[in-house]
Coordinates of C-alpha atoms in Angstrom, one line a residue:
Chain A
X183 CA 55.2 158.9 54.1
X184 CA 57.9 160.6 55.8
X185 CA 60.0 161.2 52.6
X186 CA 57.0 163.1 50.7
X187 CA 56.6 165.0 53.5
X188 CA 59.0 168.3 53.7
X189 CA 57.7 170.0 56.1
X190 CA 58.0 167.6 58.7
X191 CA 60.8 167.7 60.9
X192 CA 62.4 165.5 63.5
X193 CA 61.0 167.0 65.9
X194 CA 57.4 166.6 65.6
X195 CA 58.2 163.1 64.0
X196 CA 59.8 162.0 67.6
X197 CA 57.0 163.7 69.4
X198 CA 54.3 161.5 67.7
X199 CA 56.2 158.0 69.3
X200 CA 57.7 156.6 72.2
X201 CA 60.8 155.4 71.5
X202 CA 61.2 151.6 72.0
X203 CA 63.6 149.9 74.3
X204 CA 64.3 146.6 75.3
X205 CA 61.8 145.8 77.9
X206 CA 59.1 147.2 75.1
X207 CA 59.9 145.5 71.7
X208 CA 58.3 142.1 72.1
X209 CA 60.1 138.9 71.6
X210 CA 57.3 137.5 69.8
X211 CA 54.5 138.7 67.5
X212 CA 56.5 142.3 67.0
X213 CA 54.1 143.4 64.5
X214 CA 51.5 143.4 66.9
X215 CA 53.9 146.0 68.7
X216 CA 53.1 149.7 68.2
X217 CA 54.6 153.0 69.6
X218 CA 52.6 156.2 68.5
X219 CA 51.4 157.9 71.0
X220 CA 47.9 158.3 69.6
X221 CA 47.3 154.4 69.6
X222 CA 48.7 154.8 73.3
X223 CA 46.3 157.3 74.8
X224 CA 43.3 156.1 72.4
X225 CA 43.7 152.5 74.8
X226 CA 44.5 154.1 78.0
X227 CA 41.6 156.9 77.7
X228 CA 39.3 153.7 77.0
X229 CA 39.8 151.7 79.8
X230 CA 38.5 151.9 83.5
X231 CA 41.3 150.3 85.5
X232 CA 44.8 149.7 84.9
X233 CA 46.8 146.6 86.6
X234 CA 49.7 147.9 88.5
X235 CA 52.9 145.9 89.5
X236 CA 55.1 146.4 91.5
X237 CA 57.8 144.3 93.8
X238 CA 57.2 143.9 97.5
X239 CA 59.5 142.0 99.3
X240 CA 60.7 140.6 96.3
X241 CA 58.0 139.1 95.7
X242 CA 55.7 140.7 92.7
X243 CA 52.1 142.3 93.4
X244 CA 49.9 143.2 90.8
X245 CA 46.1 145.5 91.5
X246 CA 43.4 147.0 89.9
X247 CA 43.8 150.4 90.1
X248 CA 41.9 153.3 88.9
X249 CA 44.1 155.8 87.1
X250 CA 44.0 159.2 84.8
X251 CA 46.1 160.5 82.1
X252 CA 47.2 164.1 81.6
X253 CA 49.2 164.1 78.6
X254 CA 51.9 162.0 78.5
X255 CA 51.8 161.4 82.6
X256 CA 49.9 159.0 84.3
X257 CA 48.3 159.3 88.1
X258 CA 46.7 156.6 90.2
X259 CA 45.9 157.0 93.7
X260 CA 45.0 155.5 96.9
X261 CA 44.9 156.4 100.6
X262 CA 48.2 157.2 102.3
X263 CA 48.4 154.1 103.9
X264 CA 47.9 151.8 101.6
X265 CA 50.7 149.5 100.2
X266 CA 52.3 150.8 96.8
X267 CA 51.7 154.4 97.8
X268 CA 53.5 154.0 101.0
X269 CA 56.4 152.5 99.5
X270 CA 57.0 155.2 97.4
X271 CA 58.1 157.3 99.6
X272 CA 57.2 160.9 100.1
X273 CA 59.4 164.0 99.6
X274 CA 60.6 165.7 97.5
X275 CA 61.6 163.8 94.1
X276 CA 65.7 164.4 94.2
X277 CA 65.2 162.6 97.5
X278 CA 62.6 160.4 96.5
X279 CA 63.9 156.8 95.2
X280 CA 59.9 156.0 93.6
X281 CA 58.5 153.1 93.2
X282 CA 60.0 151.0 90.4
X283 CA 56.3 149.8 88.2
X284 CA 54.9 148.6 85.3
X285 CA 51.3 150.1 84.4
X286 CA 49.7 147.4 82.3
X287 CA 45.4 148.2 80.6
X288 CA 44.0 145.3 78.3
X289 CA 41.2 145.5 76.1
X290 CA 39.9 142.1 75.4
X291 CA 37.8 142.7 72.1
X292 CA 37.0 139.4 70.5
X293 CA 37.7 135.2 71.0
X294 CA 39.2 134.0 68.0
X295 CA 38.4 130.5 67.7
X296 CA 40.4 128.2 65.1
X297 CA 39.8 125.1 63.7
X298 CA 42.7 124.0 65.6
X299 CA 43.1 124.2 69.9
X300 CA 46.9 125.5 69.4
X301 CA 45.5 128.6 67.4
X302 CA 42.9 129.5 69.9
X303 CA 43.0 132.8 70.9
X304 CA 42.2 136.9 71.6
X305 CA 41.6 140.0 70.1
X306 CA 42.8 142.2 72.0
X307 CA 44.5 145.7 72.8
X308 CA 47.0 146.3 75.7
X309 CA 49.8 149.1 76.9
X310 CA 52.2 148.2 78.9
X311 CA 54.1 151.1 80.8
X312 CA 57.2 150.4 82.2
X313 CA 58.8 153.5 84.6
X314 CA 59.3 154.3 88.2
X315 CA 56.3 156.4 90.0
X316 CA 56.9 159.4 92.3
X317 CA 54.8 160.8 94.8
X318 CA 52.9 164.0 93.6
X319 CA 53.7 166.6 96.3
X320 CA 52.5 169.9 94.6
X321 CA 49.2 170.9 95.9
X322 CA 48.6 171.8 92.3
X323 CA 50.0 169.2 90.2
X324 CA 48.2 167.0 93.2
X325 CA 44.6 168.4 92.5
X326 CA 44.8 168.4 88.9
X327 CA 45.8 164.5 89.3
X328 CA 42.8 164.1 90.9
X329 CA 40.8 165.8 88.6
X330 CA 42.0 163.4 85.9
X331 CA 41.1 160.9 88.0
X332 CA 38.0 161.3 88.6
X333 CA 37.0 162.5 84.8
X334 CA 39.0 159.4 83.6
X335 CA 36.1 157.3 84.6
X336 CA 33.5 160.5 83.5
X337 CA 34.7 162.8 81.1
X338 CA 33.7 166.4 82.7
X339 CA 32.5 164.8 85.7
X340 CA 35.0 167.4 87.9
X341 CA 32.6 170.1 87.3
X342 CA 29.8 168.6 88.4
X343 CA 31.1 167.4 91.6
X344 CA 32.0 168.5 95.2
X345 CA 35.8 169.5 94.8
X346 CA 38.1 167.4 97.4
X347 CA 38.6 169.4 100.6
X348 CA 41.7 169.6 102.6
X349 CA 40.7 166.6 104.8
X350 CA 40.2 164.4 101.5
X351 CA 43.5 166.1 99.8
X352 CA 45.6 165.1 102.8
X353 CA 44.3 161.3 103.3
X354 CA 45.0 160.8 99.0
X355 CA 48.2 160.0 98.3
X356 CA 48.8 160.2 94.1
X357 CA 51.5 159.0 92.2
X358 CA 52.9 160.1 88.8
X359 CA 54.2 158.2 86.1
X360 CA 55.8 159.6 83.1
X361 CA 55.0 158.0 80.1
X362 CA 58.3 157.1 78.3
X363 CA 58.6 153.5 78.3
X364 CA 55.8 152.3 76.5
X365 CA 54.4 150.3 73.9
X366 CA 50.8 149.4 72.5
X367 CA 50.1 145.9 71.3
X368 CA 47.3 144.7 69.7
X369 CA 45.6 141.3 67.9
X370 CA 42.4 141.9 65.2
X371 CA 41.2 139.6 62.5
X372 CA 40.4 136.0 62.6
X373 CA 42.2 132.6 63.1
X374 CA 45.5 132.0 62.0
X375 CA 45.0 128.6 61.1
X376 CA 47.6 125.9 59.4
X377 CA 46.9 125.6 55.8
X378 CA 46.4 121.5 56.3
X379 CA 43.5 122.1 58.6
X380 CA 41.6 124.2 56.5
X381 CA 38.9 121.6 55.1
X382 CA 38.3 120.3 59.1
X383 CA 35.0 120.5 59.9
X384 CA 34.8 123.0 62.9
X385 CA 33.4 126.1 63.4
X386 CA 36.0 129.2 62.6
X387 CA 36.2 132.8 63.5
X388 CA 35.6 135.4 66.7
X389 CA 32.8 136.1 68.6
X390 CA 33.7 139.6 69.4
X391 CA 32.5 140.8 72.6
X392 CA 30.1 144.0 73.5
X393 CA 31.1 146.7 75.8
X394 CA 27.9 149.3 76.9
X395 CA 25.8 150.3 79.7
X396 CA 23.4 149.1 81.1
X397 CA 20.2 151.8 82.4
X398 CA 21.7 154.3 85.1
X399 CA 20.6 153.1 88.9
X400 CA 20.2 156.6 90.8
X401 CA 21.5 156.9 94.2
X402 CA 18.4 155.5 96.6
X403 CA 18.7 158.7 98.7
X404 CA 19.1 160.9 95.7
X405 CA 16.9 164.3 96.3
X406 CA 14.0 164.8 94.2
X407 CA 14.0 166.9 91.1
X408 CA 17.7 165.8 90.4
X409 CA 18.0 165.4 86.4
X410 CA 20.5 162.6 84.6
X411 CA 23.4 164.8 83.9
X412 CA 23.8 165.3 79.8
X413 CA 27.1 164.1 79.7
X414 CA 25.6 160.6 81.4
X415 CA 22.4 160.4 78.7
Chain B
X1213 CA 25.8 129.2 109.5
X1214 CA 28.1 126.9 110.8
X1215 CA 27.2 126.6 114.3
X1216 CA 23.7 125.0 114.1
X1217 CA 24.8 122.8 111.2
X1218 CA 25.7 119.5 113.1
X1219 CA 26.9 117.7 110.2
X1220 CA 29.7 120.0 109.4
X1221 CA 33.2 119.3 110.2
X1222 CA 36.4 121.3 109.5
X1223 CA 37.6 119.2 107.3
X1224 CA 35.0 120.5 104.7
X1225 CA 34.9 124.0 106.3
X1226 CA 38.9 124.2 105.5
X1227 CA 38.2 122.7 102.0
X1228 CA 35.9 125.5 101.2
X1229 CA 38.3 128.3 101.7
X1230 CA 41.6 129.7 101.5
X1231 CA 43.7 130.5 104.2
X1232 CA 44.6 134.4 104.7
X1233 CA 48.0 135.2 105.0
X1234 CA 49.7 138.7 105.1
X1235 CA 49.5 139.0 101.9
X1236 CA 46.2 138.7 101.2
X1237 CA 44.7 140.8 103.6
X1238 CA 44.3 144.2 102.7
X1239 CA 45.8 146.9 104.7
X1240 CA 42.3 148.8 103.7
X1241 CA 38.6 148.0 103.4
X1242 CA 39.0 144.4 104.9
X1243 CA 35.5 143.9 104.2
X1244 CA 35.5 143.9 100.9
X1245 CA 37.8 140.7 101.1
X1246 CA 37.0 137.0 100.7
X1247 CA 38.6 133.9 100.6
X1248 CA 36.0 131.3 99.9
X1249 CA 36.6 129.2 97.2
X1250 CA 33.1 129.7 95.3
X1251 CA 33.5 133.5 95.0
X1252 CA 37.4 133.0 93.8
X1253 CA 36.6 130.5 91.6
X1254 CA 33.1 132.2 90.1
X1255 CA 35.6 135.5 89.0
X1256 CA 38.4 133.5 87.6
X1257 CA 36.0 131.7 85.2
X1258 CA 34.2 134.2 84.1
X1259 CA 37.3 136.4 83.0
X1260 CA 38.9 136.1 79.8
X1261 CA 42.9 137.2 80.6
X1262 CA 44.7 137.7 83.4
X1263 CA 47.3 140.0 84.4
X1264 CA 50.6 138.2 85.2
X1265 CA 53.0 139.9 87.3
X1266 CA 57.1 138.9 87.5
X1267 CA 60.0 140.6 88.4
X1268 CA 62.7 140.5 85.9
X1269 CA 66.2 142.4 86.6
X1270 CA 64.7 143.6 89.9
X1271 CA 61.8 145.5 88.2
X1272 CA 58.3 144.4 87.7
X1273 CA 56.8 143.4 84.6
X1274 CA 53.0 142.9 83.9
X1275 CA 51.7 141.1 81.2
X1276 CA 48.3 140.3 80.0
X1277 CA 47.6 136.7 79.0
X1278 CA 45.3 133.9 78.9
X1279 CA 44.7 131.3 81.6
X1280 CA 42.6 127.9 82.2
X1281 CA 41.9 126.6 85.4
X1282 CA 41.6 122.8 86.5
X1283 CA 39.9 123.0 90.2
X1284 CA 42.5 124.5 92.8
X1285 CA 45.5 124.8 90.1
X1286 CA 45.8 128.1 87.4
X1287 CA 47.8 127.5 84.1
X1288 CA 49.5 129.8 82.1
X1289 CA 50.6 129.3 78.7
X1290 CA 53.4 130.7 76.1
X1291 CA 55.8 130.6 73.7
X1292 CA 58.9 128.3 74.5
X1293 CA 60.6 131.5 73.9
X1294 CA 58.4 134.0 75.7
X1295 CA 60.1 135.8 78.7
X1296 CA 57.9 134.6 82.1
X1297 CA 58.3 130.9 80.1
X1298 CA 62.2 130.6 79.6
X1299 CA 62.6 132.8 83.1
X1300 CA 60.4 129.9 85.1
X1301 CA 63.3 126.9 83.8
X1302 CA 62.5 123.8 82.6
X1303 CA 62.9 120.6 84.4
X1304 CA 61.6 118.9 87.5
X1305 CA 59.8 120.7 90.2
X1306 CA 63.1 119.9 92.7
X1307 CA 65.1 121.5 90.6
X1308 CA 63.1 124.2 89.5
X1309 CA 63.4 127.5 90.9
X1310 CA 59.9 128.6 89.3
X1311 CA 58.6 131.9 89.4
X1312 CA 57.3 134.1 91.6
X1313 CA 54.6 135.8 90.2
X1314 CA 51.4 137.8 91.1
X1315 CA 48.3 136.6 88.8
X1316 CA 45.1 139.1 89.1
X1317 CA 41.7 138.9 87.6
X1318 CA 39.7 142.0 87.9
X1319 CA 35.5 142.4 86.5
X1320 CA 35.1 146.2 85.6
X1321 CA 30.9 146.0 87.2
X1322 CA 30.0 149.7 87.0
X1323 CA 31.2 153.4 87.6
X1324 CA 30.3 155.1 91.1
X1325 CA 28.9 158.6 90.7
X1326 CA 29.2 160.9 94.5
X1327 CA 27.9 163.8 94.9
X1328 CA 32.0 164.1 96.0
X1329 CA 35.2 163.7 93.9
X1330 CA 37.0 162.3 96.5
X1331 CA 34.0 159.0 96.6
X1332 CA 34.1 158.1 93.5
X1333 CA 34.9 154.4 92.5
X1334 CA 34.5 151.6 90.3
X1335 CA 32.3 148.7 91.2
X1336 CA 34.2 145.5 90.5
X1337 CA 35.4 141.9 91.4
X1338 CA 39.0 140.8 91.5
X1339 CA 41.5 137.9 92.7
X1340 CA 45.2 138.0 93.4
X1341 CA 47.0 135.1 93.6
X1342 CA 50.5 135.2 94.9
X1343 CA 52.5 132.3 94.3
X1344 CA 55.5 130.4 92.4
X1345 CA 55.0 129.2 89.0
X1346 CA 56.2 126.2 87.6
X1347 CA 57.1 125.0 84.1
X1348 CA 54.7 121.8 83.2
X1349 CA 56.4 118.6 82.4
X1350 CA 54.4 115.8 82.6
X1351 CA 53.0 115.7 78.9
X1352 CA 49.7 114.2 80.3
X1353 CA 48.7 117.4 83.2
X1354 CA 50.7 119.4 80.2
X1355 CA 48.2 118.3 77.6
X1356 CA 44.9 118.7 80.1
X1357 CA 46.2 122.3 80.8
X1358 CA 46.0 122.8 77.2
X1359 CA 42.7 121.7 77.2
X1360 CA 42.1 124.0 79.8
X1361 CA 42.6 127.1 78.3
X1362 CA 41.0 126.6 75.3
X1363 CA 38.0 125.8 77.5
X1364 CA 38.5 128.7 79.7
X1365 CA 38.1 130.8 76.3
X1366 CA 34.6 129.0 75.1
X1367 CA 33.6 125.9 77.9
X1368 CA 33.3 122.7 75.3
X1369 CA 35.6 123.9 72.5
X1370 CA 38.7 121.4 73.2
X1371 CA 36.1 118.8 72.3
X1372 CA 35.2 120.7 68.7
X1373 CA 38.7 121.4 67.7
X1374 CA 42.0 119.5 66.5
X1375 CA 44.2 118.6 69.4
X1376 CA 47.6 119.8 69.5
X1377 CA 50.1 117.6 68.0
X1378 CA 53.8 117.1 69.3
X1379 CA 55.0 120.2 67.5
X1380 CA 52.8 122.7 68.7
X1381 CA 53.1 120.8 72.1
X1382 CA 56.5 121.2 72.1
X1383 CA 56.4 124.9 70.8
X1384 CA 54.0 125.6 73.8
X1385 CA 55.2 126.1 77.8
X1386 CA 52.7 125.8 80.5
X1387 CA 53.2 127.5 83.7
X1388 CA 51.2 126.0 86.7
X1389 CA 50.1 128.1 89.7
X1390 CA 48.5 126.5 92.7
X1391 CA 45.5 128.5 94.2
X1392 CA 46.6 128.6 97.6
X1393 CA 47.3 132.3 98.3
X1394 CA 44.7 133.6 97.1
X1395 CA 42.0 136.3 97.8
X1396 CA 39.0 138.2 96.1
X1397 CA 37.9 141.7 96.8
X1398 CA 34.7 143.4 95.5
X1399 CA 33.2 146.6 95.6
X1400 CA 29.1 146.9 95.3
X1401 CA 26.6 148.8 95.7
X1402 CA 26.0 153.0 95.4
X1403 CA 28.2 156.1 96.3
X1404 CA 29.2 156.7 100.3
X1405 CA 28.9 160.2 100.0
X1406 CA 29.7 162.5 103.4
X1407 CA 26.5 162.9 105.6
X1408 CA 27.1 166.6 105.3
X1409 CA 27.2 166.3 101.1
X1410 CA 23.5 164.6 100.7
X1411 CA 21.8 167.9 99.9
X1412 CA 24.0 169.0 96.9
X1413 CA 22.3 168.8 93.3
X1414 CA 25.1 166.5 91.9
X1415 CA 23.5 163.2 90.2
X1416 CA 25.0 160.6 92.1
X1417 CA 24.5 156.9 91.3
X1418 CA 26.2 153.9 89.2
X1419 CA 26.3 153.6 85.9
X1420 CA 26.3 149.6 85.2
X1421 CA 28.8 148.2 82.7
X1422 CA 27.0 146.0 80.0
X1423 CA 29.0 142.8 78.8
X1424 CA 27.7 140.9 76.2
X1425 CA 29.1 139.4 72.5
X1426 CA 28.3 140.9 69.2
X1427 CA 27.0 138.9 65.9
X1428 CA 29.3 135.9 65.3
X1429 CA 32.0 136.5 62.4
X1430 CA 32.6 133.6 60.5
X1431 CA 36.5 133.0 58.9
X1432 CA 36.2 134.3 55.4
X1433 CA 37.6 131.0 53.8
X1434 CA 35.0 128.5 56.1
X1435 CA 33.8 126.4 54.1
X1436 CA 30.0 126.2 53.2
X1437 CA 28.1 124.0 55.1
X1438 CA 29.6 124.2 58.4
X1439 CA 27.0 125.7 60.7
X1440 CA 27.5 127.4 64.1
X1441 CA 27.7 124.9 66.8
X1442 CA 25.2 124.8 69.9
X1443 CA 28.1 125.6 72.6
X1444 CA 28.0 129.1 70.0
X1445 CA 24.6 130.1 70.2

């Protein structure tokens, strides 16, 4: 498309992709692998919690962690004495070594089911980030982390809640993470299954699975006369 | 519980619990921890991936990926030629390195609206399991492994699909991770908003994620006749 295309430049044409390294072209299944940047956010902006590694005496640790995106950055959080945001460090960044990560959200979509066991498996959608996270030490950068935060798990849900006070802003520790080393993979479709084993009798293809909501459950001490929000109808 | 039950020794009180170690309690909001083996095992088999965490030149890697279990014992499949396979060696257990990895398992339940930024959460389950991995060699635990994860995906399916034969077998590593490290952590239950914040007119409450599965969709090319099974329905 590129070549039709004369007013594109390099520019914009980098801009649209992150550009693939070792750690994020797959060894296997590379055409599941995919770099734009709008196949990136669209999977990150969907999920709820990402799974965070990172090594601890050597040793790999891997959590659930809540996390929000402001353009091509990522912020999770946690109290300032908790584990991966302690190691981090503090300070400034020249000073700050980080905290060497790799941000990983998974979509599982569907269970592909073959006529064979060997070519069982998942539709799914994953990003993988690979990077080293820095402590967010600017007040403003720091609140507007938060922010993302918190309307990462309802979009606009910042303005319609108390703002963090000083108290809350000094026990929150955030961390950033640039995205830069990243990749999207996904699976669709059915079974891939050997062409011998097509006339087998067993059932073939996914049973893809629902994501929704279920009816809201108010706070029991919510004050009378409160309405559902219209951004959670 | 325990105390006015006569018949119960600590044999069976052991047996029905992991042990805590450093690792697996958390530095925060140790009563959202649990090491019993019924609420470990209950989230693992209701998930359909796992994160896998490894550290590979010094940095941490985080992959999603399927997993079976066979009662106090994880496996972990992939490609011969897959990175966390070929890092893990071959050969016997005494000579085998393994793997240090970090496996974690982690139900998305529902979205915690305060009244306060700073108190919003997620409602969820998890497990960590810290621990080495090691490459499966005996072709008989290898093969019931197998069996494992196919019946992790949809319980009954080994039985209604064609076994692997000794290619795909060969083509296929299998990873095995004791449960032995292991905890699960879980968050329930509304918003714990400030005293001070229970007047405000924010909504506050959870919204409940909804999991479910979506109309079956059959391989184009299965072949008339075959209906969906029981296990499916």
């Amino acid at each position: 498309m590129q070549t039709t295309q004369t007013t594109t430049d390099t520019t914009s044409q980098d801009s649209a992709a992150y550009a693939p390294t070792d750690r994020t072209v797959p060894t296997r299944s590379k055409e599941r692998a995919s770099y734009d940047k709008e196949s990136v956010h669209r999977i990150l902006d969907e999920a709820y919690v990402c799974h965070l590694g990172f090594v601890r005496d050597g040793a790999p640790v891997v959590l659930p962690t809540l996390y929000g995106r402001v353009g091509d950055r990522l912020y999770v959080h946690g109290s300032t004495g908790s584990r991966p945001l302690r190691m981090a460090g503090a300070g400034q960044e020249q000073a700050d070594p980080g905290l060497k990560v790799c941000l990983t959200v998974t979509h599982v979509d569907g269970l592909v089911l073959a006529r064979s066991a060997f070519h069982h498996s998942i539709n799914y959608r994953s990003v993988v980030v690979h990077g080293t996270a820095y402590q967010v030490t600017d007040p403003e950068e720091k609140r507007a982390a938060l922010d993302s935060l918190v309307d990462h798990v309802v979009p606009g849900r910042t303005a319609d809640s108390r703002p963090a006070n000083a108290k809350e802003l000094a026990a929150t520790a955030v961390l950033r993470l640039d995205l830069d080393e990243v990749s999207a993979k996904a699976r669709t479709g059915g079974p891939n299954d050997e062409p011998e084993d097509m006339d087998l009798s067993h059932w073939a293809g996914v049973v893809p699975l629902r994501k929704g909501y279920d009816a809201l459950i108010p706070s029991a001490d919510l004050a009378p006369g409160i309405e559902v929000p219209d951004y959670l109808a």
